[in-house]
Coordinates of C-alpha atoms in Angstrom, one line a residue:
Chain A
M1 CA 10.4 -23.4 -1.8
R2 CA 12.1 -20.0 -2.2
V3 CA 9.5 -17.3 -2.5
T4 CA 11.7 -14.2 -2.6
E5 CA 14.8 -13.0 -4.3
K6 CA 18.2 -13.6 -2.6
K7 CA 19.2 -10.2 -1.3
R8 CA 22.9 -9.7 -0.9
V9 CA 23.7 -7.6 2.3
K10 CA 27.1 -6.1 2.8
I11 CA 28.6 -6.0 6.3
D12 CA 30.6 -3.0 7.4
R13 CA 32.4 -3.3 10.7
D14 CA 34.8 -0.4 10.5
C15 CA 34.9 1.9 13.5
K16 CA 33.0 5.1 12.8
S17 CA 33.7 8.5 14.3
N18 CA 30.9 11.0 14.5
P19 CA 28.2 8.6 13.4
V20 CA 25.0 10.0 11.9
Y21 CA 22.8 7.0 11.3
C22 CA 19.8 7.7 9.0
T23 CA 16.8 5.7 8.1
W24 CA 14.2 6.9 5.5
V25 CA 11.2 5.7 3.7
N26 CA 11.5 4.8 0.1
T27 CA 8.9 4.7 -2.7
L28 CA 8.4 0.9 -2.4
G29 CA 6.9 1.0 1.1
G30 CA 10.1 0.0 2.7
R31 CA 12.8 1.6 4.9
E32 CA 16.4 2.2 4.0
Q33 CA 19.4 2.9 6.3
W34 CA 22.8 4.4 6.0
L35 CA 25.6 5.5 8.3
F36 CA 27.4 8.8 7.6
H37 CA 30.5 9.4 9.7
K38 CA 33.8 11.3 10.0
V39 CA 33.4 14.9 9.0
Q40 CA 30.1 16.8 9.1
T41 CA 29.4 20.4 8.8
E42 CA 27.1 22.1 11.3
G43 CA 25.4 25.3 10.4
L44 CA 22.7 27.6 11.6
Q45 CA 20.2 29.6 9.6
T46 CA 18.3 32.4 11.2
S47 CA 15.5 34.8 10.2
R48 CA 13.5 37.6 11.8
E49 CA 10.0 36.8 12.7
G50 CA 8.6 40.4 12.9
D51 CA 9.7 43.5 14.7
F52 CA 8.1 46.7 16.0
E53 CA 9.3 50.2 16.8
P54 CA 7.7 51.9 19.9
H55 CA 7.6 55.7 20.0
T56 CA 10.8 57.0 21.8
T57 CA 9.9 59.5 24.5
D58 CA 13.3 59.6 26.3
I59 CA 16.0 59.7 23.7
E60 CA 18.8 60.2 26.3
N61 CA 18.0 56.9 28.1
S62 CA 16.6 54.9 25.2
R63 CA 18.3 51.5 24.5
G64 CA 17.3 51.4 20.9
Q65 CA 14.5 51.9 18.4
I66 CA 13.6 48.5 16.9
K67 CA 12.6 45.5 18.9
D68 CA 12.3 42.0 17.5
I69 CA 9.2 39.9 18.3
T70 CA 11.3 36.8 18.0
M71 CA 14.0 35.1 15.9
F72 CA 13.7 31.8 14.0
A73 CA 16.8 29.5 14.3
Q74 CA 17.2 26.5 12.1
P75 CA 20.2 24.2 12.8
Q76 CA 21.6 22.4 9.8
L77 CA 23.9 19.5 9.3
V78 CA 25.8 18.6 6.2
V79 CA 26.9 14.9 5.9
Y80 CA 29.2 13.5 3.4
G81 CA 30.3 10.1 2.2
V82 CA 32.5 8.6 -0.5
V83 CA 30.5 5.6 -1.6
D84 CA 30.5 2.9 -4.2
T85 CA 28.5 3.7 -7.3
E86 CA 26.2 0.8 -6.7
D87 CA 25.2 2.3 -3.4
L88 CA 24.2 5.6 -4.9
E89 CA 21.1 3.9 -6.5
G90 CA 19.7 3.6 -3.0
L91 CA 21.4 6.5 -1.2
K92 CA 20.0 9.1 -3.5
T93 CA 16.5 8.3 -2.5
I94 CA 17.2 10.0 0.8
L95 CA 17.1 13.3 -1.0
Y96 CA 13.4 13.0 -1.8
S97 CA 12.1 11.0 1.1
P98 CA 9.3 12.6 3.0
N99 CA 10.6 11.0 6.2
V100 CA 14.2 10.8 7.3
E101 CA 15.0 10.0 10.8
V102 CA 18.4 10.1 12.6
L103 CA 19.3 7.9 15.6
T104 CA 20.0 10.1 18.5
N105 CA 21.3 7.4 20.9
P106 CA 23.7 5.3 18.8
D107 CA 25.5 4.1 22.0
T108 CA 22.5 3.0 24.0
W109 CA 19.7 2.0 21.5
E110 CA 20.1 -1.7 22.2
T111 CA 19.2 -1.2 25.9
D112 CA 17.1 1.9 25.8
G113 CA 15.4 1.4 22.5
C114 CA 15.9 3.5 19.4
K115 CA 15.3 7.3 19.8
W116 CA 14.8 9.0 16.5
Q117 CA 14.7 12.6 15.4
I118 CA 13.3 13.9 12.1
Y119 CA 15.9 15.6 9.9
R120 CA 14.5 17.2 6.7
P121 CA 16.7 17.0 3.6
Q122 CA 17.0 20.4 1.9
A123 CA 15.5 20.6 -1.6
G124 CA 17.6 21.6 -4.5
S125 CA 19.5 20.3 -7.6
F126 CA 22.1 17.7 -7.0
K127 CA 24.9 16.0 -8.8
I128 CA 24.6 12.3 -8.0
I129 CA 27.1 10.5 -10.0
D130 CA 30.0 10.8 -12.5
T131 CA 29.4 7.7 -14.5
N132 CA 33.1 7.2 -15.2
E133 CA 33.9 6.9 -11.4
V134 CA 33.8 3.8 -9.3
R135 CA 33.3 5.8 -6.2
N136 CA 31.5 9.1 -5.8
T137 CA 31.2 11.7 -3.2
F138 CA 27.7 12.0 -1.8
E139 CA 26.5 15.0 0.3
V140 CA 23.2 15.9 1.8
T141 CA 22.2 18.9 3.9
F142 CA 19.6 18.4 6.6
D143 CA 17.4 20.9 8.4
K144 CA 17.4 19.7 12.0
P145 CA 14.5 20.4 14.3
Y146 CA 14.4 24.2 14.8
I147 CA 15.2 25.8 18.1
N148 CA 12.1 26.7 20.2
N149 CA 12.6 30.4 20.9
I150 CA 11.0 33.0 23.2
S151 CA 9.1 36.0 21.9
Q152 CA 7.9 39.4 23.1
Chain B
M1 CA -31.0 -7.4 -6.4
S2 CA -27.3 -7.7 -6.8
L3 CA -24.0 -6.1 -7.6
V4 CA -21.3 -7.8 -9.6
V5 CA -17.7 -6.8 -9.2
T6 CA -16.5 -6.8 -12.8
K7 CA -13.0 -5.7 -12.0
Y8 CA -10.9 -6.1 -8.9
P9 CA -7.7 -4.2 -8.0
Q10 CA -5.5 -7.3 -8.5
V11 CA -3.2 -8.8 -11.1
D12 CA -2.1 -12.3 -12.1
V13 CA 1.4 -13.2 -11.3
N14 CA 2.3 -16.4 -13.1
G15 CA -1.0 -17.9 -12.2
H16 CA -1.3 -16.5 -8.7
T17 CA -3.2 -13.4 -7.7
S18 CA -1.6 -10.3 -6.2
K19 CA -4.1 -8.2 -4.3
W20 CA -1.5 -5.8 -3.1
Q21 CA -1.9 -2.3 -4.6
S22 CA 0.2 0.9 -4.2
V23 CA -2.0 3.2 -2.0
H24 CA -0.7 6.3 -3.8
H25 CA -2.4 5.3 -7.0
P26 CA -6.1 4.7 -7.5
I27 CA -7.4 1.5 -6.0
T28 CA -10.6 0.9 -7.9
F29 CA -13.3 -1.7 -7.8
E30 CA -15.5 -1.7 -10.8
L31 CA -19.1 -2.9 -10.2
Q32 CA -22.1 -3.5 -12.3
R33 CA -25.7 -3.0 -11.0
Q34 CA -27.7 -6.1 -12.0
D35 CA -31.2 -6.0 -10.6
Q36 CA -32.5 -9.2 -12.1
Q37 CA -31.0 -11.9 -14.4
V38 CA -32.8 -12.5 -17.7
Q39 CA -33.5 -15.9 -19.2
M40 CA -34.3 -14.7 -22.7
K41 CA -35.7 -11.7 -24.6
F42 CA -37.8 -12.3 -27.6
H43 CA -40.0 -10.3 -30.0
P44 CA -43.3 -12.0 -31.0
T45 CA -44.9 -10.6 -34.1
G46 CA -47.3 -7.7 -33.6
I47 CA -46.3 -6.8 -30.0
G48 CA -43.3 -5.3 -28.2
V49 CA -40.3 -7.1 -26.9
I50 CA -40.9 -9.6 -24.0
V51 CA -38.2 -10.1 -21.4
K52 CA -38.4 -13.3 -19.4
V53 CA -36.6 -12.9 -16.2
A54 CA -35.2 -15.5 -13.8
G55 CA -37.4 -15.8 -10.7
A56 CA -40.4 -13.8 -9.6
I57 CA -40.8 -10.2 -10.6
P58 CA -40.8 -7.9 -7.5
S59 CA -44.2 -6.5 -6.7
T60 CA -43.0 -3.0 -7.0
I61 CA -42.5 -3.4 -10.7
Q62 CA -45.4 -1.7 -12.4
V63 CA -46.7 -1.0 -15.9
G64 CA -45.5 2.3 -17.2
Q65 CA -42.1 2.2 -15.5
N66 CA -38.8 2.3 -17.3
I67 CA -36.5 -0.7 -17.4
Q68 CA -33.1 -1.1 -18.9
Y69 CA -32.1 -4.4 -20.6
F70 CA -28.5 -5.3 -20.9
A71 CA -27.9 -7.9 -23.6
T72 CA -24.9 -10.3 -23.4
N73 CA -23.4 -8.7 -26.5
G74 CA -23.2 -5.4 -24.7
D75 CA -26.2 -3.7 -26.2
I76 CA -28.3 -1.7 -23.8
Y77 CA -32.0 -0.8 -24.3
T78 CA -34.4 1.3 -22.3
W79 CA -38.0 0.4 -22.6
I80 CA -41.4 1.1 -21.0
I81 CA -43.2 -1.8 -19.3
T82 CA -46.6 -2.4 -21.0
D83 CA -47.7 -5.5 -19.1
I84 CA -46.5 -8.1 -16.6
Q85 CA -47.5 -11.7 -16.7
G86 CA -45.7 -14.2 -14.5
E87 CA -42.0 -14.0 -15.2
N88 CA -42.6 -12.1 -18.4
I89 CA -42.2 -8.3 -18.7
F90 CA -43.9 -6.9 -21.8
T91 CA -42.4 -3.8 -23.2
D92 CA -42.6 -1.2 -26.0
G93 CA -39.3 -2.4 -27.4
T94 CA -39.0 -3.1 -31.1
I95 CA -35.6 -4.9 -31.4
P96 CA -36.2 -8.1 -33.3
G97 CA -34.8 -11.5 -32.6
T98 CA -34.3 -13.8 -29.6
Q99 CA -31.4 -13.4 -27.2
Y100 CA -30.5 -15.4 -24.1
G101 CA -29.1 -14.1 -20.9
G102 CA -28.3 -10.7 -19.8
F103 CA -30.0 -8.7 -17.0
V104 CA -32.4 -5.9 -16.3
N105 CA -32.3 -2.8 -14.1
Y106 CA -35.5 -1.4 -12.8
L107 CA -34.8 2.3 -13.3
D108 CA -38.1 3.7 -11.9
A109 CA -39.0 1.0 -9.4
Y110 CA -35.7 1.4 -7.6
S111 CA -35.4 5.2 -7.4
K112 CA -32.6 7.1 -5.7
Y113 CA -30.3 4.2 -6.2
F114 CA -26.8 4.3 -4.9
V115 CA -24.1 2.0 -3.5
S116 CA -22.5 2.7 -0.2
T117 CA -19.0 1.3 0.4
E118 CA -17.6 0.8 3.8
V119 CA -13.8 0.7 4.0
Y120 CA -12.3 -1.2 7.0
G121 CA -8.8 -1.3 8.4
V122 CA -7.4 -3.9 10.8
D123 CA -6.1 -3.0 14.2
T124 CA -3.4 -4.6 16.3
S125 CA -5.9 -7.1 17.7
N126 CA -6.8 -8.1 14.2
T127 CA -10.2 -6.6 14.5
Y128 CA -11.8 -4.6 11.7
F129 CA -12.6 -1.0 12.3
L130 CA -14.5 1.4 10.0
I131 CA -12.2 4.0 8.3
G132 CA -15.0 5.6 6.2
T133 CA -18.0 5.3 4.0
L134 CA -18.4 6.3 0.3
R135 CA -21.5 6.7 -1.8
H136 CA -21.6 6.2 -5.5
K137 CA -24.4 6.4 -8.1
P138 CA -24.1 4.2 -11.2
S139 CA -23.6 5.8 -14.6
T140 CA -26.3 5.4 -17.2
N141 CA -25.0 2.0 -18.1
G142 CA -25.3 0.8 -14.5
K143 CA -21.5 0.8 -13.9
L144 CA -19.8 2.1 -10.8
N145 CA -16.1 2.8 -10.3
I146 CA -15.4 2.9 -6.6
T147 CA -11.9 4.2 -5.7
I148 CA -11.0 3.8 -2.1
N149 CA -7.2 4.5 -1.7
E150 CA -7.7 8.0 -0.3
W151 CA -9.3 6.4 2.8
L152 CA -6.4 4.0 3.2
T153 CA -3.8 6.8 3.3
S154 CA -5.2 7.8 6.7
L155 CA -3.6 4.6 8.0
I156 CA -0.1 5.7 7.0
D157 CA 2.5 6.7 9.6
L158 CA 5.9 7.5 8.2
K159 CA 7.7 7.3 11.6
N160 CA 10.1 4.4 12.2
N161 CA 8.2 2.4 14.8
F162 CA 10.1 -0.8 14.6
A163 CA 11.8 -1.8 17.9
Y164 CA 14.3 -4.2 16.2
N165 CA 13.6 -6.8 18.9
Q166 CA 11.9 -9.7 17.0
I167 CA 12.7 -11.5 13.8
N168 CA 9.8 -10.0 11.9
K169 CA 7.1 -7.5 12.7
A170 CA 3.9 -6.4 10.9
M171 CA 4.2 -2.7 10.2
R172 CA 0.4 -1.9 9.9
E173 CA 1.1 1.7 9.1
E174 CA 3.3 0.7 6.1
G175 CA 0.8 -1.6 4.4
G176 CA -1.5 -4.5 4.9
K177 CA -5.0 -5.9 4.9
Y178 CA -8.2 -3.9 4.5
Q179 CA -11.8 -4.8 3.7
V180 CA -14.5 -3.3 1.6
R181 CA -18.2 -4.0 2.0
F182 CA -20.8 -2.9 -0.5
R183 CA -24.5 -2.2 0.1
E184 CA -27.2 -1.1 -2.3
Q185 CA -29.8 1.5 -1.3
Y186 CA -32.8 2.5 -3.2
N187 CA -36.3 3.9 -2.4
G188 CA -34.7 5.2 0.8
T189 CA -34.1 1.7 2.2
E190 CA -30.7 0.1 2.9
Q191 CA -30.5 -3.4 1.4
V192 CA -28.5 -6.4 2.7
Q193 CA -24.8 -5.7 2.9
F194 CA -22.6 -8.0 0.9
A195 CA -19.9 -9.9 2.6
G196 CA -16.6 -8.1 2.9
A197 CA -13.7 -8.6 0.4
N198 CA -10.2 -8.5 1.8
Y199 CA -7.5 -6.7 -0.2
Y200 CA -4.2 -5.2 0.6
W201 CA -2.4 -1.9 0.3
S202 CA 1.2 -0.8 0.5
N203 CA 2.6 2.7 1.2
S204 CA 4.2 2.6 -2.3
A205 CA 4.4 4.7 -5.4
K206 CA 5.1 2.9 -8.6
Q207 CA 6.9 4.5 -11.5
I208 CA 6.0 4.8 -15.2
G209 CA 6.8 1.7 -17.1
E210 CA 7.1 -0.6 -14.0
V211 CA 5.8 -4.1 -14.4
Y212 CA 2.2 -4.7 -13.1
G213 CA 1.6 -0.9 -13.0
S214 CA 0.3 0.2 -9.6
N215 CA 0.1 -3.4 -8.4
M216 CA 2.9 -4.7 -6.1
G217 CA 3.0 -8.0 -7.9
D218 CA 6.7 -7.9 -8.3
F219 CA 7.1 -7.8 -4.5
V220 CA 4.4 -10.2 -3.5
P221 CA 5.6 -13.7 -2.6
T222 CA 3.7 -16.5 -4.2
P223 CA 4.0 -20.3 -3.7
D224 CA 5.3 -20.8 -7.2
N225 CA 8.5 -22.7 -8.0
T226 CA 8.2 -21.9 -11.7
R227 CA 8.3 -18.1 -11.1
V228 CA 11.4 -16.7 -12.8
N229 CA 11.6 -13.5 -10.8
R230 CA 10.8 -14.2 -7.2
A231 CA 9.3 -11.5 -5.0
K232 CA 11.6 -8.6 -4.3
F233 CA 12.4 -7.1 -0.9
L234 CA 11.2 -3.5 -0.6
S235 CA 14.6 -2.0 -0.9
V236 CA 16.1 0.1 -3.6
F237 CA 19.7 -0.7 -2.7
P238 CA 21.0 -3.4 -5.0
K239 CA 23.1 -4.5 -2.0
P240 CA 22.0 -2.9 1.3
T241 CA 24.7 -2.4 3.9
Y242 CA 24.5 -3.6 7.5
F243 CA 26.6 -1.3 9.7
A244 CA 27.5 -3.5 12.7
G245 CA 26.3 -2.0 15.9
F246 CA 23.4 -0.1 14.3
P247 CA 19.8 -1.2 13.8
F248 CA 19.1 -2.8 10.4
S249 CA 16.1 -4.5 8.8
L250 CA 14.9 -5.6 5.4
N251 CA 11.3 -5.1 4.4
F252 CA 9.0 -7.6 2.7
I253 CA 5.3 -8.1 1.9
Y254 CA 4.0 -11.0 4.0
S255 CA 1.3 -11.8 1.5
D256 CA -2.0 -13.6 1.7
N257 CA -0.6 -16.1 -0.7
M258 CA 1.5 -17.4 2.1
T259 CA -1.5 -18.2 4.3
S260 CA -1.0 -21.5 6.3
R261 CA 2.6 -21.9 5.2
Q262 CA 5.5 -21.7 7.6
L263 CA 8.0 -19.2 6.3
T264 CA 11.6 -19.3 7.2
R265 CA 14.4 -16.7 6.9
E266 CA 17.3 -18.3 5.1
E267 CA 20.8 -17.0 5.1
E268 CA 24.2 -17.9 3.5
T269 CA 27.3 -16.1 4.6
F270 CA 30.4 -15.4 2.5
D271 CA 34.0 -14.4 3.2
I272 CA 36.0 -11.7 1.5
N273 CA 36.7 -14.0 -1.4
G274 CA 33.1 -14.8 -2.0
T275 CA 33.4 -18.3 -0.6
S276 CA 30.4 -19.7 1.2
I277 CA 30.9 -20.1 4.9
A278 CA 27.7 -21.3 6.5
T279 CA 23.9 -21.3 6.1
S280 CA 21.1 -20.8 8.6
S281 CA 17.3 -21.2 8.7
T282 CA 14.9 -19.5 11.2
N283 CA 11.2 -19.7 11.4
I284 CA 9.4 -16.4 10.7
L285 CA 6.4 -15.4 12.9
M286 CA 3.2 -16.3 11.2
S287 CA 1.2 -14.0 13.5
E288 CA 2.6 -11.0 11.6
R289 CA 1.2 -12.1 8.2
F290 CA -1.0 -10.0 5.9
F291 CA 1.0 -6.8 6.4
N292 CA 4.2 -5.2 5.2
N293 CA 6.9 -6.7 7.5
R294 CA 10.3 -5.7 8.8
L295 CA 12.8 -8.6 8.9
L296 CA 15.9 -8.7 11.1
I297 CA 19.0 -10.5 9.8
N298 CA 20.8 -13.0 11.9
H299 CA 23.5 -10.8 13.3
P300 CA 26.1 -10.7 14.9
Y301 CA 28.2 -12.5 12.4
D302 CA 31.7 -14.0 12.7
P303 CA 34.5 -11.6 11.8
D304 CA 35.3 -13.4 8.6
V305 CA 31.8 -12.9 7.2
K306 CA 31.8 -10.0 4.7
E307 CA 28.5 -10.5 2.9
V308 CA 25.3 -12.5 3.5
D309 CA 22.5 -13.6 1.2
V310 CA 19.1 -13.3 2.8
W311 CA 15.9 -14.8 1.4
I312 CA 12.6 -16.3 2.5
E313 CA 11.3 -19.8 1.9
A314 CA 7.8 -21.2 2.3
G315 CA 7.1 -24.7 3.7
A316 CA 4.3 -27.0 2.6
E317 CA 0.7 -25.9 3.3
T318 CA -0.6 -27.0 6.6
T319 CA -4.2 -27.5 7.8
D320 CA -3.1 -27.2 11.5
G321 CA -5.8 -25.1 13.1
D322 CA -3.3 -23.6 15.5
Y323 CA -1.9 -21.6 12.6
Y324 CA -5.2 -19.8 12.0
Q325 CA -6.0 -16.5 13.7
E326 CA -9.2 -16.5 15.7
D327 CA -10.9 -14.2 13.3
F328 CA -9.4 -15.7 10.2
V329 CA -11.6 -15.6 7.1
D330 CA -10.4 -17.1 3.9
P331 CA -10.1 -14.3 1.4
S332 CA -12.3 -16.1 -1.2
Y333 CA -15.2 -16.2 1.3
G334 CA -15.6 -12.5 1.0
E335 CA -16.8 -12.3 -2.6
P336 CA -20.0 -10.4 -3.2
I337 CA -23.1 -12.6 -3.3
I338 CA -24.6 -12.8 -6.8
P339 CA -28.1 -14.4 -6.5
G340 CA -29.6 -15.8 -9.7
G341 CA -26.7 -16.4 -11.9
A342 CA -23.0 -16.2 -12.8
P343 CA -21.2 -12.9 -13.0
V344 CA -21.5 -11.2 -16.4
K345 CA -18.2 -10.7 -18.2
P346 CA -17.4 -7.0 -18.8
V347 CA -18.6 -6.2 -22.3
K348 CA -18.0 -3.4 -24.6
L349 CA -21.0 -1.1 -24.9
T350 CA -22.4 -0.3 -28.3
K351 CA -23.4 3.2 -29.3

């Protein structure tokens, strides 16, 4: 007796350069997955985390006035894809998932086990679909784990 | 003394019960305090109402105390006890007529009354562990609404912990079995705890207008060949994509409705023209039941396979003891004990 729906799964065997394989939780209690590839954009966002200005007693030999306590550095990754309209129904849920993880060992996961890293999709307003198009461009910007920095 | 659960967090799915609720919405048990069942209430001429209860009246019930009588039509009366004779409670009530059934609550005799609820999770060795305890006092009509989902959210882990190394795996941090146990306490004394009731949660959030509301009935497999819309997989993609060489899984609810049935993963592959190529059937691990499950598909596939249909089938019920876990308790065994009579149907209160 069949007790579930028949779920049609598409199989994609194309070679992928620069793979970024994502899984994320959806609102149903399940987990989705998608492979972004080809071109990505890497970025870096920084901010000052406090500074101080000690009193300068030796102007001639001083190296400067202001000293930074530390700097915050946030790597970012923008991934793109041209996808079928029917895939956008599932793909757009990555934009509001509270947990997105990226496979960091795509070449060795079958022997070493999966190693995941949390990437956080940036919040904002997004265009998802042009309803007159069969395929649409989809883009998502991730905040990667920030760089642990030193401080003084 | 007894509690009656007048409403469980469950829905009917074409004649079968779905006990699976979204944990991000209230999961509420509605209870009714019923201290003692009533055989009849009558009003002889010249004296107050007499309430004849079922069974012996507890010795702690005294003249001068307040009792509350709940009639079967939903009316509620609060009277003072004027005499006690055998199974008859004499009161100062003046409501005429004879009524059968209903129950009484002893408001003064059972002081400081509350219900404690213990919420249990299930660990990887299928052993219950206490998550937390709640306390609730009934409202003036003896009803309690006990909402427990906040405790279950402590079980959630959003990380992807699946190893992709077995056909199906229970993901306990994504949803599954829990148990609630109710106990009355009054006069500073804990009463006997009622047997636990097993229910199920899912790390889900349902949307406005969705069928079955916050219940996951649409996604709960049931042994029902007449069901038009069979249980859905927990995926929002109309057609998920398996990228060859990368980990992939589907998600499904391995429901309590499938107890003692062997499930199988069925597949049918198709070529680029949509022509069927082959079918396969593989047993699913029964040891992973009662939880949200990940399900692997039967990859790798031959190069000519472009799409594959995946679904789950259930075999006939089996009574083979080997299929039962050591601590298996049939869900129906865990209903609260109701001494002295049948549960009272929820009734609309009158003003």
